[in-house]
Amino acid sequence: KAGVTQTPRYLIKTRGQQVTLSCSPISGHRSVSWYQQTPGQGLQFLFEYFSETQRNKGNFPGRFSGRQFSNSRSEMNVSTLELGDSALYLCASSLVPQGTDTQYFGPGTRLTVL
Amino acid sequence: DAKTTQPNSMESNEEEPVHLPCNHSTISGTDYIHWYRQLPSQGPEYVIHGLTSNVNNRMASLAIAEDRKSSTLILHRATLRDAAVYYCILRDGDQAGTALIFGKGTTLSVSS
């Protein structure tokens, strides 16, 4: 079974631009979560989607948004990019959004904002 | 979510057992103890989880204290591939939602 895939793997943008990252969960998984990883803040939860609905959101500004499609694929968008948005963005999928469910992470998208 | 405390770093030699401690003194009755690890340049991966009893799988063992205020992840024979950051995370089993609240974790170094 294929793992979680994220595209693109690397991205370079300039301040003020917007970016869209894509995540394809493991087949059959219906829950997708996004995380941001930076050297200073570590791994931080962004948001979680299940059945095309955002179920939970972390403490990030409204510039960060996401959506989930009927096939469970998810995208996240960051508008008006800032230098501090440079990070590794990780997507994780699980069967259902339960506290005991295992999350499977993708390799991440490395975003650099210049 | 209840918080966990882990040492910043630990060192081990290849082929030796490694015991990674985690303190969670404010754990609630419905909190599961999860361990994830992140190898260099990769996303985190699930290692093991448990509620009250000790657990074993092909990757590791999880020893949970009787009062559940601490736990230990045991790697029985460390390999170079086990060098990673290990995260101990509490998750409420009664609560819907998948958010993992990561702390700083323990960076494990393995020497040959």
CSV table of C-alpha atoms in Angstrom, one decimal:
chain,number,residue,atom,x,y,z
A,1,LYS,CA,0.0,0.0,0.0
A,2,ALA,CA,1.4,3.4,-1.0
A,3,GLY,CA,2.2,5.8,1.8
A,4,VAL,CA,1.2,9.4,2.2
A,5,THR,CA,2.5,11.5,-0.7
A,6,GLN,CA,3.1,15.2,-0.7
A,7,THR,CA,3.7,17.5,-3.6
A,8,PRO,CA,5.8,19.4,-4.3
A,9,ARG,CA,8.7,18.2,-2.1
A,10,TYR,CA,10.5,21.5,-2.4
A,11,LEU,CA,9.3,25.0,-3.1
A,12,ILE,CA,10.8,28.5,-3.2
A,13,LYS,CA,8.6,31.5,-3.0
A,14,THR,CA,9.0,35.2,-2.3
A,15,ARG,CA,7.4,37.3,0.4
A,16,GLY,CA,3.8,38.3,-0.5
A,17,GLN,CA,3.2,35.4,-2.8
A,18,GLN,CA,0.8,32.5,-2.0
A,19,VAL,CA,1.4,28.8,-2.1
A,20,THR,CA,-0.7,25.6,-2.3
A,21,LEU,CA,0.6,22.3,-1.0
A,22,SER,CA,-1.0,19.0,-1.8
A,23,CYS,CA,-1.4,15.8,0.3
A,24,SER,CA,-2.7,12.4,-0.8
A,25,PRO,CA,-3.5,10.1,2.1
A,26,ILE,CA,-3.0,6.4,2.3
A,27,SER,CA,-5.8,4.6,0.4
A,28,GLY,CA,-8.8,4.2,2.7
A,29,HIS,CA,-7.7,6.9,5.2
A,30,ARG,CA,-10.3,9.6,5.6
A,31,SER,CA,-8.6,11.9,8.1
A,32,VAL,CA,-5.8,14.3,7.1
A,33,SER,CA,-3.9,16.6,9.4
A,34,TRP,CA,-1.3,19.2,8.6
A,35,TYR,CA,1.7,20.3,10.7
A,36,GLN,CA,4.4,22.9,10.4
A,37,GLN,CA,7.9,22.2,11.6
A,38,THR,CA,10.5,24.9,12.2
A,39,PRO,CA,13.8,24.8,14.1
A,40,GLY,CA,12.5,27.3,16.6
A,41,GLN,CA,8.9,26.1,17.3
A,42,GLY,CA,9.3,22.4,16.5
A,43,LEU,CA,6.3,20.5,15.2
A,44,GLN,CA,3.0,22.4,15.5
A,45,PHE,CA,-0.5,21.3,14.5
A,46,LEU,CA,-2.1,23.4,11.8
A,47,PHE,CA,-5.5,21.8,11.1
A,48,GLU,CA,-7.3,18.5,10.6
A,49,TYR,CA,-9.9,17.5,8.0
A,50,PHE,CA,-12.3,14.6,8.0
A,51,SER,CA,-15.1,14.0,5.4
A,52,GLU,CA,-14.3,17.4,3.8
A,53,THR,CA,-14.9,19.3,7.0
A,54,GLN,CA,-12.3,21.0,9.1
A,55,ARG,CA,-12.6,19.4,12.5
A,56,ASN,CA,-9.8,21.1,14.5
A,57,LYS,CA,-7.5,24.0,14.0
A,58,GLY,CA,-4.2,25.0,15.6
A,59,ASN,CA,-3.1,28.5,16.6
A,60,PHE,CA,-2.2,29.9,13.3
A,61,PRO,CA,-3.3,33.1,11.5
A,62,GLY,CA,-6.0,33.1,8.9
A,63,ARG,CA,-3.5,33.2,6.1
A,64,PHE,CA,-3.2,29.5,6.6
A,65,SER,CA,-6.2,27.6,5.2
A,66,GLY,CA,-6.9,24.2,3.9
A,67,ARG,CA,-9.5,22.0,2.3
A,68,GLN,CA,-10.3,18.3,1.7
A,69,PHE,CA,-11.8,16.8,-1.3
A,70,SER,CA,-14.3,13.9,-1.6
A,71,ASN,CA,-11.4,11.5,-2.4
A,72,SER,CA,-9.8,12.5,0.9
A,73,ARG,CA,-6.9,14.3,-0.8
A,74,SER,CA,-6.2,17.6,0.9
A,75,GLU,CA,-4.6,20.9,0.1
A,76,MET,CA,-3.3,23.7,2.3
A,77,ASN,CA,-2.8,27.2,1.2
A,78,VAL,CA,-0.7,30.0,2.7
A,79,SER,CA,-1.4,33.5,1.4
A,80,THR,CA,0.7,36.6,1.7
A,81,LEU,CA,3.8,34.6,2.5
A,82,GLU,CA,6.2,35.9,5.2
A,83,LEU,CA,9.8,34.9,5.9
A,84,GLY,CA,8.7,33.1,9.0
A,85,ASP,CA,6.6,30.8,7.0
A,86,SER,CA,9.7,29.0,5.8
A,87,ALA,CA,9.3,25.5,7.2
A,88,LEU,CA,8.8,21.9,6.6
A,89,TYR,CA,5.0,21.2,6.1
A,90,LEU,CA,4.0,17.7,7.0
A,91,CYS,CA,0.8,16.0,6.2
A,92,ALA,CA,-0.5,12.9,8.1
A,93,SER,CA,-3.4,10.6,7.5
A,94,SER,CA,-5.3,8.2,9.6
A,95,LEU,CA,-8.3,6.0,9.2
A,96,VAL,CA,-10.6,8.0,11.3
A,97,PRO,CA,-10.1,11.0,13.7
A,98,GLN,CA,-9.9,9.1,16.9
A,99,GLY,CA,-7.4,9.8,19.7
A,100,THR,CA,-6.1,6.2,19.6
A,101,ASP,CA,-5.7,6.1,15.8
A,102,THR,CA,-2.2,5.9,14.4
A,103,GLN,CA,-1.1,8.8,12.1
A,104,TYR,CA,1.0,8.1,9.1
A,105,PHE,CA,3.2,11.0,8.0
A,106,GLY,CA,4.4,12.0,4.5
A,107,PRO,CA,7.9,13.2,3.7
A,108,GLY,CA,6.9,16.8,3.9
A,109,THR,CA,7.1,19.8,1.6
A,110,ARG,CA,10.1,22.1,2.3
A,111,LEU,CA,9.0,25.7,1.7
A,112,THR,CA,11.5,28.5,1.5
A,113,VAL,CA,10.3,32.1,1.5
A,114,LEU,CA,12.8,34.6,0.2
B,1,ASP,CA,-3.7,17.8,26.6
B,2,ALA,CA,-1.6,16.7,29.5
B,3,LYS,CA,2.1,17.5,29.1
B,4,THR,CA,5.1,15.2,28.9
B,5,THR,CA,8.7,15.8,30.0
B,6,GLN,CA,11.6,14.1,28.2
B,7,PRO,CA,15.4,14.5,28.4
B,8,ASN,CA,16.8,16.6,25.6
B,9,SER,CA,19.3,14.0,24.5
B,10,MET,CA,20.6,10.5,25.1
B,11,GLU,CA,23.4,8.5,23.7
B,12,SER,CA,23.8,4.8,23.1
B,13,ASN,CA,26.1,2.3,21.5
B,14,GLU,CA,25.0,0.0,18.7
B,15,GLU,CA,23.6,-3.4,19.8
B,16,GLU,CA,22.9,-2.1,23.3
B,17,PRO,CA,19.4,-1.6,24.8
B,18,VAL,CA,18.1,1.9,25.1
B,19,HIS,CA,15.6,3.1,27.7
B,20,LEU,CA,14.0,6.4,26.8
B,21,PRO,CA,12.1,7.9,29.8
B,22,CYS,CA,9.0,10.1,29.7
B,23,ASN,CA,7.2,11.8,32.7
B,24,HIS,CA,3.5,12.6,32.5
B,25,SER,CA,2.5,13.3,36.1
B,26,THR,CA,-0.8,15.0,35.1
B,27,ILE,CA,-2.0,12.1,32.9
B,28,SER,CA,-5.8,11.4,33.0
B,29,GLY,CA,-7.5,8.1,33.0
B,30,THR,CA,-8.4,8.2,29.3
B,31,ASP,CA,-5.0,9.4,28.0
B,32,TYR,CA,-3.1,7.0,25.9
B,33,ILE,CA,0.7,7.2,25.8
B,34,HIS,CA,2.0,7.4,22.2
B,35,TRP,CA,5.5,7.4,20.9
B,36,TYR,CA,6.6,8.7,17.5
B,37,ARG,CA,10.1,9.1,16.2
B,38,GLN,CA,11.5,11.3,13.4
B,39,LEU,CA,14.5,10.1,11.5
B,40,PRO,CA,16.7,12.8,9.9
B,41,SER,CA,15.0,14.3,6.8
B,42,GLN,CA,11.8,12.3,7.2
B,43,GLY,CA,8.4,12.8,8.6
B,44,PRO,CA,7.6,11.3,12.0
B,45,GLU,CA,6.7,7.7,12.2
B,46,TYR,CA,4.6,5.8,14.8
B,47,VAL,CA,6.5,3.6,17.2
B,48,ILE,CA,4.1,2.3,19.8
B,49,HIS,CA,1.2,3.2,22.2
B,50,GLY,CA,-0.4,1.9,25.3
B,51,LEU,CA,-2.9,2.7,28.0
B,52,THR,CA,-2.1,0.8,31.2
B,53,SER,CA,-0.3,-2.4,30.4
B,54,ASN,CA,3.2,-2.9,28.9
B,55,VAL,CA,3.1,-3.2,25.2
B,56,ASN,CA,5.5,-4.9,22.7
B,57,ASN,CA,5.8,-4.7,18.9
B,58,ARG,CA,8.4,-5.4,16.4
B,59,MET,CA,10.0,-2.0,16.8
B,60,ALA,CA,10.0,-1.5,20.6
B,61,SER,CA,8.5,-2.1,24.0
B,62,LEU,CA,6.6,0.3,26.1
B,63,ALA,CA,6.8,0.0,29.9
B,64,ILE,CA,4.2,2.0,31.8
B,65,ALA,CA,4.5,2.7,35.5
B,66,GLU,CA,1.8,1.4,37.7
B,67,ASP,CA,0.6,4.9,38.6
B,68,ARG,CA,0.9,5.8,34.9
B,69,LYS,CA,2.8,9.0,35.7
B,70,SER,CA,5.8,7.8,33.8
B,71,SER,CA,6.7,5.5,31.0
B,72,THR,CA,9.8,4.1,29.2
B,73,LEU,CA,10.3,3.3,25.6
B,74,ILE,CA,12.7,0.4,25.2
B,75,LEU,CA,14.7,-0.3,22.1
B,76,HIS,CA,16.1,-3.7,22.7
B,77,ARG,CA,19.1,-3.5,20.5
B,78,ALA,CA,19.9,-0.1,19.1
B,79,THR,CA,21.1,0.2,15.5
B,80,LEU,CA,22.4,3.2,13.7
B,81,ARG,CA,19.1,3.6,12.0
B,82,ASP,CA,17.4,4.2,15.4
B,83,ALA,CA,19.2,7.6,15.7
B,84,ALA,CA,16.2,10.0,15.7
B,85,VAL,CA,14.2,12.4,17.8
B,86,TYR,CA,11.7,10.4,19.9
B,87,TYR,CA,8.5,12.0,21.0
B,88,CYS,CA,6.3,10.9,23.9
B,89,ILE,CA,2.7,12.2,23.4
B,90,LEU,CA,-0.5,11.8,25.4
B,91,ARG,CA,-3.7,11.5,23.5
B,92,ASP,CA,-7.2,11.4,25.0
B,93,GLY,CA,-8.8,8.2,23.8
B,94,ASP,CA,-12.3,9.5,24.4
B,95,GLN,CA,-11.8,12.6,22.3
B,96,ALA,CA,-12.3,12.7,18.6
B,97,GLY,CA,-9.6,14.3,16.6
B,98,THR,CA,-6.1,13.5,15.5
B,99,ALA,CA,-4.0,16.5,16.5
B,100,LEU,CA,-0.7,15.4,17.9
B,101,ILE,CA,0.9,17.9,20.4
B,102,PHE,CA,4.6,17.4,20.0
B,103,GLY,CA,7.1,18.5,22.6
B,104,LYS,CA,10.8,18.9,22.0
B,105,GLY,CA,11.4,15.1,22.3
B,106,THR,CA,14.6,13.3,23.0
B,107,THR,CA,17.4,13.2,20.4
B,108,LEU,CA,18.9,9.8,20.5
B,109,SER,CA,22.4,9.3,19.1
B,110,VAL,CA,23.7,5.9,18.4
B,111,SER,CA,27.4,5.2,18.0
B,112,SER,CA,29.0,2.2,16.3
